[in-house]
mmCIF file of C-alpha atoms and ligand atoms in Angstrom:
data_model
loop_
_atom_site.group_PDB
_atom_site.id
_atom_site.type_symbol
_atom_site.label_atom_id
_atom_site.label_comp_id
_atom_site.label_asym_id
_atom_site.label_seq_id
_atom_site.Cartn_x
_atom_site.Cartn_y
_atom_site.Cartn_z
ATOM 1 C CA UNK A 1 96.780 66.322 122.901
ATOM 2 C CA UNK A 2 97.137 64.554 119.470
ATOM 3 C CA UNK A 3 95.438 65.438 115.926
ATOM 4 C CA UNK A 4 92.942 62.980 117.890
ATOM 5 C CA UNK A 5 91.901 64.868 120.327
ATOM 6 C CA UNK A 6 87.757 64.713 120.591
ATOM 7 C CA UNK A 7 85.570 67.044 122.985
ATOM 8 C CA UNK A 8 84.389 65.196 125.501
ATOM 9 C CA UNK A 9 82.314 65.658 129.462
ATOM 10 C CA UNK A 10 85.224 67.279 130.704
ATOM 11 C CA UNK A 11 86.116 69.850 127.718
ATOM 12 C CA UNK A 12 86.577 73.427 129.315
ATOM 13 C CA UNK A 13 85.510 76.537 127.258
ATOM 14 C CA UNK A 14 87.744 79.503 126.887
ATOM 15 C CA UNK A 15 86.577 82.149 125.038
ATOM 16 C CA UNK A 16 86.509 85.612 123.237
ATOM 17 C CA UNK A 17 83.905 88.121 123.868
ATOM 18 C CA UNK A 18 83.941 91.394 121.561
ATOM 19 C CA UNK A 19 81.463 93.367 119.055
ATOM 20 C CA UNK A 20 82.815 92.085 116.121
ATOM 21 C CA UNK A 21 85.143 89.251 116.497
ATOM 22 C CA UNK A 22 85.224 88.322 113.126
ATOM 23 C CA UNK A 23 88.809 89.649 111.900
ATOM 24 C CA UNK A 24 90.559 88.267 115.442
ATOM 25 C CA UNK A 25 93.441 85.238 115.296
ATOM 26 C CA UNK A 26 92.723 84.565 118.714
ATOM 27 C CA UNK A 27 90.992 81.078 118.555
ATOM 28 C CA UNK A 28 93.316 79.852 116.238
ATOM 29 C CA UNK A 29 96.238 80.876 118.420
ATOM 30 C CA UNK A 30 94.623 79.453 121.801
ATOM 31 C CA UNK A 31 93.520 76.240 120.317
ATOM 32 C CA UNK A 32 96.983 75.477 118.968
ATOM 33 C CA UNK A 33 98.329 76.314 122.023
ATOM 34 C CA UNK A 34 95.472 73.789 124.013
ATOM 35 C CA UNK A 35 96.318 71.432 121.786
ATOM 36 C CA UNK A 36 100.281 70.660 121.453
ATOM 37 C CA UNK A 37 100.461 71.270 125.461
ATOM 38 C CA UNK A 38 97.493 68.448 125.662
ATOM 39 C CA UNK A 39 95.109 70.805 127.784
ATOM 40 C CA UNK A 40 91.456 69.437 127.147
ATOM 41 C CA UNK A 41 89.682 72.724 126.652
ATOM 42 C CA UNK A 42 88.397 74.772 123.081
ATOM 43 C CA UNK A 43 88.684 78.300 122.848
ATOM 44 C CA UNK A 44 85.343 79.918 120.873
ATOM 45 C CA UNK A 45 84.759 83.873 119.599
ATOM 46 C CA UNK A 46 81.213 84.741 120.364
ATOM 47 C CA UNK A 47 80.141 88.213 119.124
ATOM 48 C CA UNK A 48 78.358 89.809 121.598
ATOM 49 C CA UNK A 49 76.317 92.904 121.376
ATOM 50 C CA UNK A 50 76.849 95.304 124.250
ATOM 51 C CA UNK A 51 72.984 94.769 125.405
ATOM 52 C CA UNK A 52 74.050 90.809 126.269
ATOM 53 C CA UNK A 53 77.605 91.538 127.457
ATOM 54 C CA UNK A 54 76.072 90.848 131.348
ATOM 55 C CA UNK A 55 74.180 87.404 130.641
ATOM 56 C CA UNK A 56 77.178 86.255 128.672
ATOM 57 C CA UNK A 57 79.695 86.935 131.526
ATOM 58 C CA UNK A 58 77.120 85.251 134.298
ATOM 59 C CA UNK A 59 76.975 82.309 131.426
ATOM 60 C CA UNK A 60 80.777 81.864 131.545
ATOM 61 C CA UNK A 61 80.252 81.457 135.824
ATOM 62 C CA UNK A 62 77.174 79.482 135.264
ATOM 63 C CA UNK A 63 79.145 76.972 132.464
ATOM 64 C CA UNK A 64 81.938 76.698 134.430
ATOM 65 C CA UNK A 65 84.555 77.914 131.727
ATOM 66 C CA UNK A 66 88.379 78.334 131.909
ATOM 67 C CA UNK A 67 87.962 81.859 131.409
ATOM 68 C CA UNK A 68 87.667 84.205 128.326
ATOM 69 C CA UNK A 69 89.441 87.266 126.696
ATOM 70 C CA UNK A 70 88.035 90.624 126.578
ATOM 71 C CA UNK A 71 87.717 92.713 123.552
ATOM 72 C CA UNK A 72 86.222 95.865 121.910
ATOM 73 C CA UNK A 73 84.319 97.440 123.457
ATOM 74 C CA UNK A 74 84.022 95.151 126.053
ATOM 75 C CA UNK A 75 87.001 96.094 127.501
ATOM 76 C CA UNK A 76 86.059 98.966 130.423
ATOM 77 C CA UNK A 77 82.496 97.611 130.913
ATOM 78 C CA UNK A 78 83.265 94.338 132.026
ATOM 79 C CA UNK A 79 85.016 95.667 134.616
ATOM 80 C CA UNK A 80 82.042 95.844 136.691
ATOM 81 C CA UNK A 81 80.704 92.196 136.169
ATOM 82 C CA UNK A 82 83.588 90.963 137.562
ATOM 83 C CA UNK A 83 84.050 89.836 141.128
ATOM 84 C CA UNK A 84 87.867 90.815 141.595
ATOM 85 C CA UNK A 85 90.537 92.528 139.379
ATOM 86 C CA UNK A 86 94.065 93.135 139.936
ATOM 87 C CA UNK A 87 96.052 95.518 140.316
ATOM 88 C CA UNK A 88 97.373 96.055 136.537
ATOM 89 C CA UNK A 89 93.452 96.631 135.901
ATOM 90 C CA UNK A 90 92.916 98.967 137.966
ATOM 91 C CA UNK A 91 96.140 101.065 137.150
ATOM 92 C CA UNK A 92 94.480 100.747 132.889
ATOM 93 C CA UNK A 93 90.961 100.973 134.160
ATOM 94 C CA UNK A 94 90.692 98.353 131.165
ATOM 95 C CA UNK A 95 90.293 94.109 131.119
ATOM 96 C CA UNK A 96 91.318 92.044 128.235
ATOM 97 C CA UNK A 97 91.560 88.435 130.043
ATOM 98 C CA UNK A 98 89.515 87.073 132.892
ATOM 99 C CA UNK A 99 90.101 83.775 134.711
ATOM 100 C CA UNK A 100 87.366 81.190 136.277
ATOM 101 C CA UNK A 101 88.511 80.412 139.593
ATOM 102 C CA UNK A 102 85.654 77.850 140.957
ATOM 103 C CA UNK A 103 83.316 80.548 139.941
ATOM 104 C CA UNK A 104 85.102 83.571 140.737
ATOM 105 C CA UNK A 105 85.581 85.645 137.826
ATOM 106 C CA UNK A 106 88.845 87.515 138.286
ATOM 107 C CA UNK A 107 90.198 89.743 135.819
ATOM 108 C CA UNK A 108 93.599 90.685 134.632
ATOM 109 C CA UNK A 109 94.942 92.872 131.668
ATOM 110 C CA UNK A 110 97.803 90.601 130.029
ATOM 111 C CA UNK A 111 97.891 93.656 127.001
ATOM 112 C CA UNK A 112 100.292 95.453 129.274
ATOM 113 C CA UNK A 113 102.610 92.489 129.899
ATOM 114 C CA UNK A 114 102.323 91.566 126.150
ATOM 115 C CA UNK A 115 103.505 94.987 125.260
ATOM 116 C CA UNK A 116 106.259 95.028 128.102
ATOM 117 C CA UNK A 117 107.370 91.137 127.381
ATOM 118 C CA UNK A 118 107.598 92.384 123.617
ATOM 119 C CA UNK A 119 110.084 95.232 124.441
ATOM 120 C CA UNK A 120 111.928 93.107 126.346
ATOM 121 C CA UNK A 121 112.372 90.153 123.934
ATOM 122 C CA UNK A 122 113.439 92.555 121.174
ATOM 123 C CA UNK A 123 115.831 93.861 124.117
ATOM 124 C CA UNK A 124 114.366 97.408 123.635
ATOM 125 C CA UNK A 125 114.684 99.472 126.490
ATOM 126 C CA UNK A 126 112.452 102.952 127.394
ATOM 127 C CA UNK A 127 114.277 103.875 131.000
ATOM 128 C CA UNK A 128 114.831 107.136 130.939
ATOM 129 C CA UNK A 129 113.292 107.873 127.347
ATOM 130 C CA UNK A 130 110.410 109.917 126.200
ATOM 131 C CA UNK A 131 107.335 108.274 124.102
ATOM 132 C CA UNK A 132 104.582 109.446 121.454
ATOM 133 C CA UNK A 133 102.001 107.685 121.783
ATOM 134 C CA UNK A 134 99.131 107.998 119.395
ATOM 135 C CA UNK A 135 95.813 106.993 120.114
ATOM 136 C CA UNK A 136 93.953 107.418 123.479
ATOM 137 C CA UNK A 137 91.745 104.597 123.601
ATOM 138 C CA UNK A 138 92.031 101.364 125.200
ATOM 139 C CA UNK A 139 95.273 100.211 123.324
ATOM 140 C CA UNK A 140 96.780 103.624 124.389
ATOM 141 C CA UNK A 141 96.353 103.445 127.617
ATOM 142 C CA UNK A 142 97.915 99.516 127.881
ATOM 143 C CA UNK A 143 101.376 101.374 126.082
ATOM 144 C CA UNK A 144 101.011 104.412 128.320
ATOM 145 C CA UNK A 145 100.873 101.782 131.636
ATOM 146 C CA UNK A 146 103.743 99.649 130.112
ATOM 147 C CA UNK A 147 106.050 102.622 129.319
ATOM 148 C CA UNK A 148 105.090 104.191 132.875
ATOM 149 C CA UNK A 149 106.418 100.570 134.308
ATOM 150 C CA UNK A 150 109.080 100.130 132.302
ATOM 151 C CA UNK A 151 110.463 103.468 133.383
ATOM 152 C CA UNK A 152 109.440 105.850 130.484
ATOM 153 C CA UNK A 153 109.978 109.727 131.603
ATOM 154 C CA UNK A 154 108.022 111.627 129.276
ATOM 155 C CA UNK A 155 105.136 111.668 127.137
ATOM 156 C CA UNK A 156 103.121 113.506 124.494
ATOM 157 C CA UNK A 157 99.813 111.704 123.391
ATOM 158 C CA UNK A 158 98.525 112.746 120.232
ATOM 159 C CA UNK A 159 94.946 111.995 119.307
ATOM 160 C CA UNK A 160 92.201 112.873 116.787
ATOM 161 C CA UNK A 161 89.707 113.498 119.195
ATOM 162 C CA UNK A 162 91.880 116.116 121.086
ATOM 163 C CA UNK A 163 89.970 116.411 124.675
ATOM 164 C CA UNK A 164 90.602 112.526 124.893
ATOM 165 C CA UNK A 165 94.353 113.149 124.474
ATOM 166 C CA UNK A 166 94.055 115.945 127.265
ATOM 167 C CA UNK A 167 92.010 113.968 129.429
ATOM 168 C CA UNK A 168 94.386 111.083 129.300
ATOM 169 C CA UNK A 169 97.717 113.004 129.460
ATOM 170 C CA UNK A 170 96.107 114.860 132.914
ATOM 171 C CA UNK A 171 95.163 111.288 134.778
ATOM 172 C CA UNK A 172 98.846 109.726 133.798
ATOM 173 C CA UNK A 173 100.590 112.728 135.043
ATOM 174 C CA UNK A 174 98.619 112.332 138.277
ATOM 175 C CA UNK A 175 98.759 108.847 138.315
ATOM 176 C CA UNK A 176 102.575 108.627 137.353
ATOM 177 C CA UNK A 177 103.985 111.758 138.149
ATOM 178 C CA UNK A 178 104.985 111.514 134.864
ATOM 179 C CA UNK A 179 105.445 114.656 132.380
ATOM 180 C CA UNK A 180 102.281 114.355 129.853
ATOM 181 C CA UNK A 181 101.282 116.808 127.114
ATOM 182 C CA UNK A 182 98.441 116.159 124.640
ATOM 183 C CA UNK A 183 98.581 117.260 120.758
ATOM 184 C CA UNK A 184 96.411 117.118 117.902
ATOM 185 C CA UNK A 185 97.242 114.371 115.134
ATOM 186 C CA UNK A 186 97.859 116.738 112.663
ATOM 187 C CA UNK A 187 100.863 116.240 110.421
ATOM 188 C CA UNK A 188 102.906 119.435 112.393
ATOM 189 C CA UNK A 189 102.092 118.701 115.939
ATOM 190 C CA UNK A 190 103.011 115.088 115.140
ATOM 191 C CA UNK A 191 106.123 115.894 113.332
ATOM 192 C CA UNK A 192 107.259 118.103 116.177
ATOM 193 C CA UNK A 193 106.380 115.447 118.894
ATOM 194 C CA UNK A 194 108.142 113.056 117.267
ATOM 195 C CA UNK A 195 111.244 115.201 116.959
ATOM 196 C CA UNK A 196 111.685 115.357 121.212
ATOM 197 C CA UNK A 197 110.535 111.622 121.287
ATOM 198 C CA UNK A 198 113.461 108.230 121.378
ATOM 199 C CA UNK A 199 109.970 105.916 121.043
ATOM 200 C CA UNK A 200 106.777 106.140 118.878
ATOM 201 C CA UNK A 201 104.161 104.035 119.248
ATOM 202 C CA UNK A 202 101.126 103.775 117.225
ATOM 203 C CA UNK A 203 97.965 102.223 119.823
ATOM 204 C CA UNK A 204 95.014 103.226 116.628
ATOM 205 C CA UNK A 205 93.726 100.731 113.680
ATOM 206 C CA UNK A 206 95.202 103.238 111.433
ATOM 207 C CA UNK A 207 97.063 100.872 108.824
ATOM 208 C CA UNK A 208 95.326 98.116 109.582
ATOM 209 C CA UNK A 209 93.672 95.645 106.999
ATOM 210 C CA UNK A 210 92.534 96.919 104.055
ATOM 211 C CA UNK A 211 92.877 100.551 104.952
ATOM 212 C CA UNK A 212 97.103 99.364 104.569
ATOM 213 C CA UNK A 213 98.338 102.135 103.225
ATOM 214 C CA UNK A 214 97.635 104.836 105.907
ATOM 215 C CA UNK A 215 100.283 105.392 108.228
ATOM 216 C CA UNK A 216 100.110 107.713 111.425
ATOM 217 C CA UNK A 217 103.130 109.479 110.926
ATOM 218 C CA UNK A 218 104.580 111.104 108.216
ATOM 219 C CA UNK A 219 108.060 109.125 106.378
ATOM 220 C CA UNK A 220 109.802 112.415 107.329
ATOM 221 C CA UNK A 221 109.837 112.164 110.743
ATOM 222 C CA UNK A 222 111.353 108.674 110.898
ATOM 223 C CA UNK A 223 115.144 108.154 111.816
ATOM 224 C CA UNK A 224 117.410 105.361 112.713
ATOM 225 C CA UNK A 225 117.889 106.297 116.072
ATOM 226 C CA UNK A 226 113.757 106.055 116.745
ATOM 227 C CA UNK A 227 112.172 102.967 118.467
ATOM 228 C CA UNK A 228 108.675 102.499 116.475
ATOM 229 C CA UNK A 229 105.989 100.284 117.762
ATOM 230 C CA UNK A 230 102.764 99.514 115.990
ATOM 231 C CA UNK A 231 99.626 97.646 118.068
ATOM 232 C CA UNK A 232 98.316 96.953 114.216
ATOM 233 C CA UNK A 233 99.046 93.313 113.765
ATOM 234 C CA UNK A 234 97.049 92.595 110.566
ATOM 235 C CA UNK A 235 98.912 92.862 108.272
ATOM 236 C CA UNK A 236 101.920 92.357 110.280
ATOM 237 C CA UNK A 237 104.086 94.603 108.715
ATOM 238 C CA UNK A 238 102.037 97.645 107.916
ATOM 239 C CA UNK A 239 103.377 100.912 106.227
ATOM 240 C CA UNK A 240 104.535 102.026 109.552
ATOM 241 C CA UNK A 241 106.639 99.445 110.568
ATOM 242 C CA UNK A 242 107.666 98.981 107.040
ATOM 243 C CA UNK A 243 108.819 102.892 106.460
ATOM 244 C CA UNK A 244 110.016 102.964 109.978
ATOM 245 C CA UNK A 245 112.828 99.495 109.056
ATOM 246 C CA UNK A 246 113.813 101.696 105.567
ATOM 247 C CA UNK A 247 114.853 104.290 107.819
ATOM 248 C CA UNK A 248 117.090 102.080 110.146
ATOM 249 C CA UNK A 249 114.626 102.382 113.123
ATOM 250 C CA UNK A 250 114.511 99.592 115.679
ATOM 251 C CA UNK A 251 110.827 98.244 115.267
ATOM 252 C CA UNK A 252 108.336 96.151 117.448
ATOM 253 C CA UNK A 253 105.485 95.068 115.709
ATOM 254 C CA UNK A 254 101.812 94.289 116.959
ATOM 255 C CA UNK A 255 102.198 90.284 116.442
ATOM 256 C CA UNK A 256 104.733 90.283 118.751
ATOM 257 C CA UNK A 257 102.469 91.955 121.439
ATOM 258 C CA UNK A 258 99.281 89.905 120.601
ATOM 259 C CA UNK A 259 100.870 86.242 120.716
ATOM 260 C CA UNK A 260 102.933 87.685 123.953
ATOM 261 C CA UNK A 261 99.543 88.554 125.577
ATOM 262 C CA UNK A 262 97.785 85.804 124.563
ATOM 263 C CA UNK A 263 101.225 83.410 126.190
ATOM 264 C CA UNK A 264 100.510 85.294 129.731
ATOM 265 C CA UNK A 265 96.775 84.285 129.029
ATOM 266 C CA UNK A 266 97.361 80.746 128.427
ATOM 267 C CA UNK A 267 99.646 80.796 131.610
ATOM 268 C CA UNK A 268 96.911 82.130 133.503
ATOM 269 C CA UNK A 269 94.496 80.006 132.314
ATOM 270 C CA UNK A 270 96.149 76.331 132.696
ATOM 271 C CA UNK A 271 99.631 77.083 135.305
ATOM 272 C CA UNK A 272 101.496 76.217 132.310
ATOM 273 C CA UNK A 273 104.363 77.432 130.496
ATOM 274 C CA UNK A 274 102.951 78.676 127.198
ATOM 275 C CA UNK A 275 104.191 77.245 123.938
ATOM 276 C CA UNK A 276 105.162 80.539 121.966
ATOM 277 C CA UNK A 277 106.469 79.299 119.044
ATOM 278 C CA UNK A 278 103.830 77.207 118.119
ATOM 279 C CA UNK A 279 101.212 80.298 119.166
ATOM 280 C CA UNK A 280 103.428 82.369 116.655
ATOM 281 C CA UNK A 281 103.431 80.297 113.851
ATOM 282 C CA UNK A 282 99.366 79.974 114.324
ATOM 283 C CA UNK A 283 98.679 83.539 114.131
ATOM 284 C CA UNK A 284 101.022 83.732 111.225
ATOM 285 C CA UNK A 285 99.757 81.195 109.340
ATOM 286 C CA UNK A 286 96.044 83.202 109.316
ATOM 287 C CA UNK A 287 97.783 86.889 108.980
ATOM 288 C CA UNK A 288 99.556 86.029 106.336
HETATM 289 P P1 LIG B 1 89.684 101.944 121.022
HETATM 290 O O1 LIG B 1 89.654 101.903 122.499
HETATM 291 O O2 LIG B 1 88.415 101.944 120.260
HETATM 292 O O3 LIG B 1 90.548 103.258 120.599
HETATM 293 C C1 LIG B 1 90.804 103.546 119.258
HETATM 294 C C2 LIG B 1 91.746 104.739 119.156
HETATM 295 O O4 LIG B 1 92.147 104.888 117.800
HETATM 296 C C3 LIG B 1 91.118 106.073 119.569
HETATM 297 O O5 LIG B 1 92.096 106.908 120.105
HETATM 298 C C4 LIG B 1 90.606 106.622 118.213
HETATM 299 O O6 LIG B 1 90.547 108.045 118.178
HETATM 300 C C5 LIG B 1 91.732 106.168 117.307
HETATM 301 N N1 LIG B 1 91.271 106.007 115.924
HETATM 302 C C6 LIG B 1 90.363 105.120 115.456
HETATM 303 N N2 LIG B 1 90.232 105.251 114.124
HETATM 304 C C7 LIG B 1 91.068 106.263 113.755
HETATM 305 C C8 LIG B 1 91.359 106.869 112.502
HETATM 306 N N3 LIG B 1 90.790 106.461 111.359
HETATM 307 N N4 LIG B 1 92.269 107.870 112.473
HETATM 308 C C9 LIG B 1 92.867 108.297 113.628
HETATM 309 N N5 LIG B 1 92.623 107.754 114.835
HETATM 310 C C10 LIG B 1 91.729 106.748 114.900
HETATM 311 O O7 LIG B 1 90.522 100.717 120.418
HETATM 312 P P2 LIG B 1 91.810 100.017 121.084
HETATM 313 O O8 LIG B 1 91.378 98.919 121.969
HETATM 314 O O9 LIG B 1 92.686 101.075 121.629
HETATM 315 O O10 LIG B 1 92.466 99.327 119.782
HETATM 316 C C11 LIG B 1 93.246 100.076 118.877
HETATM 317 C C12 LIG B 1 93.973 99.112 117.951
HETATM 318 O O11 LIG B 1 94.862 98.307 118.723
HETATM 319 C C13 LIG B 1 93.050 98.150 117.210
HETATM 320 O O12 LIG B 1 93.470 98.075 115.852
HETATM 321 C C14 LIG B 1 93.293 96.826 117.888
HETATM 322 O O13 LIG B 1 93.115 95.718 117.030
HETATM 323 C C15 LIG B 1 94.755 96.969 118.288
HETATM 324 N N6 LIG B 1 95.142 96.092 119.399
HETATM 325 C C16 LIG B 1 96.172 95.250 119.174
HETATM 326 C C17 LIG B 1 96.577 94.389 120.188
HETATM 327 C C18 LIG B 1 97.725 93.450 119.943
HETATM 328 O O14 LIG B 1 97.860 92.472 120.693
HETATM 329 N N7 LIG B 1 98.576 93.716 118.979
HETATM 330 C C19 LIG B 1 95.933 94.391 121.423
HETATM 331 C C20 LIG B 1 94.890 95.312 121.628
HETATM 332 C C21 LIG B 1 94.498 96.156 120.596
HETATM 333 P P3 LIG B 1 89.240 108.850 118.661
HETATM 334 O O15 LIG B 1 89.371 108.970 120.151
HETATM 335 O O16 LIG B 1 89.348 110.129 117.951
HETATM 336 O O17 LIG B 1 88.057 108.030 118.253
#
């Protein structure tokens, strides 16, 4: 589609449901990508209270849209106002991305593949290695299913709300038959995890915009032989990632992951191959 491109009859809608939507790059991305691969359709954010989450998703049937992303604290309740999921869902018990196919609402969590496709294209590789992961919330449990896929051995989850950390380590280990042990997110117990762990990976919004100069683990415990992701993608180089390149550590950095989820959400939306570049430079040009 050229500069212009006008809505017409046949626009689709794609959308973004969350509670608030206000600091997301989402539409930005999406409609660049709609736009150079000449797919008529506009992609809105619509902040939507929990109390309307149900008529919005029969809306989206009802108006015949592409589909629409999934976002806090949408993400688990959804789930149920969906017709079909697959099984990637099911395994996160979490939806970020659901597609309109002639009115069946099916839903898919393209988090996990962003996270995995990111590893890969920064030819990091977690077989056989063991993982901190901090945070047990939604973002937590898309690294925890990537890792478990891409052949991760052993984890500790750290959390501030311990029990969460506990409850979360006990279903992986059941579900994975993976080795999982939860500790607090004090600066010791972190430390000490770290220490026993090849990857770190940071799945909270601590560092993110304008809090920027937290950062979940202390400058100590980073190394050069340390693989450090962070799901934080505003700004896109927060303090972790930043301390974590000074000390020669290999990092992976939340932009990567959101414009890699959002590419396996265009493909699932339109059959097409998604135009990364041009859905990196748009989410650039509003994070930075
Ligand atoms: P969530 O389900 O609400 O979970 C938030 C997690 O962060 C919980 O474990 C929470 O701990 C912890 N947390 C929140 N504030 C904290 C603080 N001040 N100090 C320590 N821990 C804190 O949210 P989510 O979906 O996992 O999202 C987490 C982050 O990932 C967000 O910043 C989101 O934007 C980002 N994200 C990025 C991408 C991407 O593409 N890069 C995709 C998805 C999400 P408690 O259990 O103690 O509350």
């Amino acid at each position: 589609m050229s500069s212009e491109w006008k809505a017409d009859q046949f626009t689709r809608l794609a959308a973004l449901i969350g509670h608030p939507i206000d600091q997301s790059p989402s539409p930005i991305m999406h409609n660049e990508a709609f736009r150079v691969s000449c797919i008529n359709a506009v992609y809105l954010a619509f902040d939507v209270p929990p109390a309307f989450l149900k008529s919005v998703v029969s809306g989206m049937r009802a108006m015949n849209a592409l589909g629409f992303n999934v976002t806090i604290p949408h993400k688990v309740a959804a789930l149920d106002l969906l017709d079909e999921s697959d099984q990637l869902v099911k395994d996160v018990g979490a939806v970020n991305t659901v597609v309109n196919q002639n009115g069946t609402l099916k839903g898919y969590n393209t988090d996990v593949v962003g996270i995995i496709a990111a590893f890969d294209r920064n030819g990091v590789s977690v077989d056989g290695s063991s993982a901190l992961v901090i945070g047990a919330g939604g973002a937590a449990r898309a690294c925890l299913t990537a890792l478990s896929a891409k052949g991760c051995k052993k984890f500790h989850i750290a959390n501030r709300t311990l029990h969460k950390a506990k409850s979360l380590a006990k279903e992986f280990s059941r579900k994975y038959g993976i080795e999982c042990s939860a500790v607090n997110q004090g600066p010791k117990a972190i430390s000490e995890a770290s220490r026993s762990s090849d990857i770190v990976l940071n799945a909270t919004p601590v560092g993110a915009y304008p809090s920027v100069e937290e950062c979940v683990l202390p400058r100590e415990c980073l190394r050069p032989d340390l693989i450090v992701f962070d799901v934080v993608y505003k700004p896109i180089r927060t303090k972790l990632i930043d301390e974590a390149s000074k000390a020669g550590a290999k990092v992976v950095t939340g932009l990567e992951m959101l414009v890699e989820q959002g590419a396996a959400t265009f493909k699932l939306w339109t059959g097409r191959d998604p135009p990364r570049q041009i859905m990196r430079k748009a989410v650039e040009s509003v994070l930075s």
